[in-house]
XYZ file of C-alpha atoms in Angstrom:
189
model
C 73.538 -17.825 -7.153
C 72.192 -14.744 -8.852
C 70.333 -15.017 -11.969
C 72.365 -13.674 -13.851
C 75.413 -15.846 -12.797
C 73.453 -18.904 -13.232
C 72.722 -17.521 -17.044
C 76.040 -16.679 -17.594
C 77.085 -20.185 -16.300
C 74.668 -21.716 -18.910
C 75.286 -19.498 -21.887
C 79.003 -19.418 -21.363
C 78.865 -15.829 -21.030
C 77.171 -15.559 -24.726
C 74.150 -14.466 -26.358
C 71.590 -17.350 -25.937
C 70.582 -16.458 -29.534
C 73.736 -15.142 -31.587
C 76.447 -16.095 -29.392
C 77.811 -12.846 -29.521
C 79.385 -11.098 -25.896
C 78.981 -7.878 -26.563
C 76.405 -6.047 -23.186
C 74.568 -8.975 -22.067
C 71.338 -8.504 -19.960
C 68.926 -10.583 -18.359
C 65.584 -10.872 -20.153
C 62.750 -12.014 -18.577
C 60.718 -14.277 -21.029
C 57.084 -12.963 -20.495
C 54.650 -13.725 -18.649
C 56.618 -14.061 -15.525
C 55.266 -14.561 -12.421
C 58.560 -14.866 -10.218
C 62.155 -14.338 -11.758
C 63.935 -17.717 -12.367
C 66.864 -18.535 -14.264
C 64.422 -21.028 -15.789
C 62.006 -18.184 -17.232
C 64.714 -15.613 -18.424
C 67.792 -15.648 -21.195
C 70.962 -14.026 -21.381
C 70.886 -11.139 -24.311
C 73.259 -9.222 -25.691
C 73.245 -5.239 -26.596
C 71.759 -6.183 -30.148
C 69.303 -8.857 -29.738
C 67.547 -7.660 -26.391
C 66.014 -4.300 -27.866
C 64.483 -6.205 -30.711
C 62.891 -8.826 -28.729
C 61.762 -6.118 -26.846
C 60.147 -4.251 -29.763
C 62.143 -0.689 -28.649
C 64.408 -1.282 -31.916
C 63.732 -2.154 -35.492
C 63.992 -5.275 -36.170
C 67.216 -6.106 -38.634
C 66.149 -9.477 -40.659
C 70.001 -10.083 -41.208
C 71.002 -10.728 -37.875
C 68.292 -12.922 -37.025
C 69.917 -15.876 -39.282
C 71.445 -16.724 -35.793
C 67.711 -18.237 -34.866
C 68.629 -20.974 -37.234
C 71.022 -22.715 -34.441
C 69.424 -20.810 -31.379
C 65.363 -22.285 -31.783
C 67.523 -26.355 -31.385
C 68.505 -25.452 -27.832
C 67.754 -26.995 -24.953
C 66.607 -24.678 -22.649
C 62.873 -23.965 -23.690
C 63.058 -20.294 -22.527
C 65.501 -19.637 -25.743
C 63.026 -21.589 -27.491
C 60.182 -19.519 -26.609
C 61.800 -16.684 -27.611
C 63.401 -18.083 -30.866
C 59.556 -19.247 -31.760
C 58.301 -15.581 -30.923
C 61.032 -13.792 -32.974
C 60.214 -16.570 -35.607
C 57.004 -16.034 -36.123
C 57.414 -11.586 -36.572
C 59.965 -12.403 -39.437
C 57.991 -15.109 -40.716
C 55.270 -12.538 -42.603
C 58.319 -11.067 -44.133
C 61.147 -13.559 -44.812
C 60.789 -16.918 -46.273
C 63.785 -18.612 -44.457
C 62.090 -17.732 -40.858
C 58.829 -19.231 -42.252
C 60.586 -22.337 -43.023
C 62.681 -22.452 -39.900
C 59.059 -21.749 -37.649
C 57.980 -25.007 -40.515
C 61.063 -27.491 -38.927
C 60.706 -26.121 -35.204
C 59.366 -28.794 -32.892
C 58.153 -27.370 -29.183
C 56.967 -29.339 -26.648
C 52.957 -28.257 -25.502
C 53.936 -26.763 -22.559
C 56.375 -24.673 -23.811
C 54.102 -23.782 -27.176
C 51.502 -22.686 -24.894
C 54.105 -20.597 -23.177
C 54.642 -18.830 -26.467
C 51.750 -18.846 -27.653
C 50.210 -17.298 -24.251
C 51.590 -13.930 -24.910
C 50.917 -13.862 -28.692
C 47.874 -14.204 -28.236
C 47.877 -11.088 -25.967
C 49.856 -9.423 -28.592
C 46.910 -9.791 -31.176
C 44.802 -8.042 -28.867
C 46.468 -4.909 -29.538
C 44.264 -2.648 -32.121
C 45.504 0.187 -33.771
C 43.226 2.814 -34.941
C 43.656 6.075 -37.201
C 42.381 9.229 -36.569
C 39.357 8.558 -37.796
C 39.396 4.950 -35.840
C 40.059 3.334 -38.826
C 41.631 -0.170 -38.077
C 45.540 -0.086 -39.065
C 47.573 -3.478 -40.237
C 51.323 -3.556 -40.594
C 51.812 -2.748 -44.603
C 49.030 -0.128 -44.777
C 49.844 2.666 -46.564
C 49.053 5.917 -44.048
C 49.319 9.849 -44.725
C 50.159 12.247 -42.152
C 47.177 14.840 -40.869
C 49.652 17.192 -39.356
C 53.297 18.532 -39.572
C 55.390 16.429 -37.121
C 58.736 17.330 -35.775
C 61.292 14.383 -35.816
C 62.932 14.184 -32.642
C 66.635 13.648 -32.565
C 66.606 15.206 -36.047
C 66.192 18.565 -37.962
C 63.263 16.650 -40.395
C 59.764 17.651 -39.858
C 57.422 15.662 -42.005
C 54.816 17.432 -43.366
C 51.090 17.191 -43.607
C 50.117 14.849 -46.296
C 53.239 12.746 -46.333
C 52.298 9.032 -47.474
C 54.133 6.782 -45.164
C 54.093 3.262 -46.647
C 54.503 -0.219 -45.478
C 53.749 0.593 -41.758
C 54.912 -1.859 -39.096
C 52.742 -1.742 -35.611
C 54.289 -1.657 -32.346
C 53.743 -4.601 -30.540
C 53.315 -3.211 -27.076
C 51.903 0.189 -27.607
C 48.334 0.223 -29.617
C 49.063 4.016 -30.465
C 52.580 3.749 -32.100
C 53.140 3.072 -35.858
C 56.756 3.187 -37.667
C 57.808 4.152 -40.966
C 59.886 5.406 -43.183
C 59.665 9.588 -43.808
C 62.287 10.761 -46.205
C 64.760 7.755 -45.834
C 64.698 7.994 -42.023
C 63.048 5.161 -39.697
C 59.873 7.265 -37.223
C 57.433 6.299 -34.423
C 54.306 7.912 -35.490
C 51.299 8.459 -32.957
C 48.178 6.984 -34.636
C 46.347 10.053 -33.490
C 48.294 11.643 -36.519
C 47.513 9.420 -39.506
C 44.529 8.473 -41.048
C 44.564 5.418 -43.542
């Protein structure tokens, strides 16, 4: 049996998070050494590219966690505990959910494991200034927007920055009401 038709068997062909049917992929839960059904979870269209970090994250959808972080399966946990704890700064009711959530060691050190790695990432300015997620940056050059006719212009203050969590030299923010991936080389704080 394939992976995937071993996850679909499990999931009954629904998001392992928010139920919902709608594109469902395989994820592999990282780190993974070999692909097992045991190490991956069955994603839909929405969920997958925010666990991935390739999407903003919408706070709104991730009420689902509230029923997903009780299952059974402690890959779904894992990931539940990981999307957890990047709402928690933000939202109260994912800090209180990450408060009630019970995981076995093996399976916290599982999430924990890449975390950790995760925290490793620095990103610097321009100047190789440390940046956290909520600094306030401005712009040191004109920038064209891809996908969009909006060039943000030298000297723009983008506020409340959030840091990508796989790539040390992409920020995001907020230019003129539209959601960018910034290249730290082009801010300084």
């Amino acid at each position: 049996m394939t992976i995937a038709a071993a996850l679909a068997e499990r999931s009954n062909n629904q998001c392992e998070l928010c139920t919902s049917t709608d594109g469902l992929e395989v994820y592999e839960v990282p780190p993974v050494a070999e692909a097992h059904s045991d190490k991956c979870v069955y994603l839909c269209s929405q969920c997958k590219p925010q666990v991935e970090g390739q999407q903003d994250i919408e706070a709104n959808h991730w009420h689902c966690l509230n029923d997903s972080m009780w299952s059974q399966v402690p890959a779904v946990q894992v990931v539940a505990y990981r999307m957890l704890k990047r709402l928690a700064p933000d939202n109260g009711w994912a800090q209180d959910a990450l408060d009630m959530l019970y995981l076995e060691d093996e399976t916290r050190a599982w999430a924990d494991q890449v975390l950790a790695e995760d925290e490793d990432l620095v990103h610097l300015d321009s100047n190789g200034v440390k940046l956290s997620a909520g600094d306030t940056v401005t712009l040191i050059k004109d920038l064209d927007v891809k996908g969009s006719s909006l060039v943000a212009k030298r000297g723009t203050a983008v506020r409340n920055i959030r840091l990508s969590p796989s790539n040390p030299e992409h920020i995001e923010g907020r230019v003129e009401g539209q959601n960018i991936v910034i290249l730290t080389k082009f801010v300084k704080k």
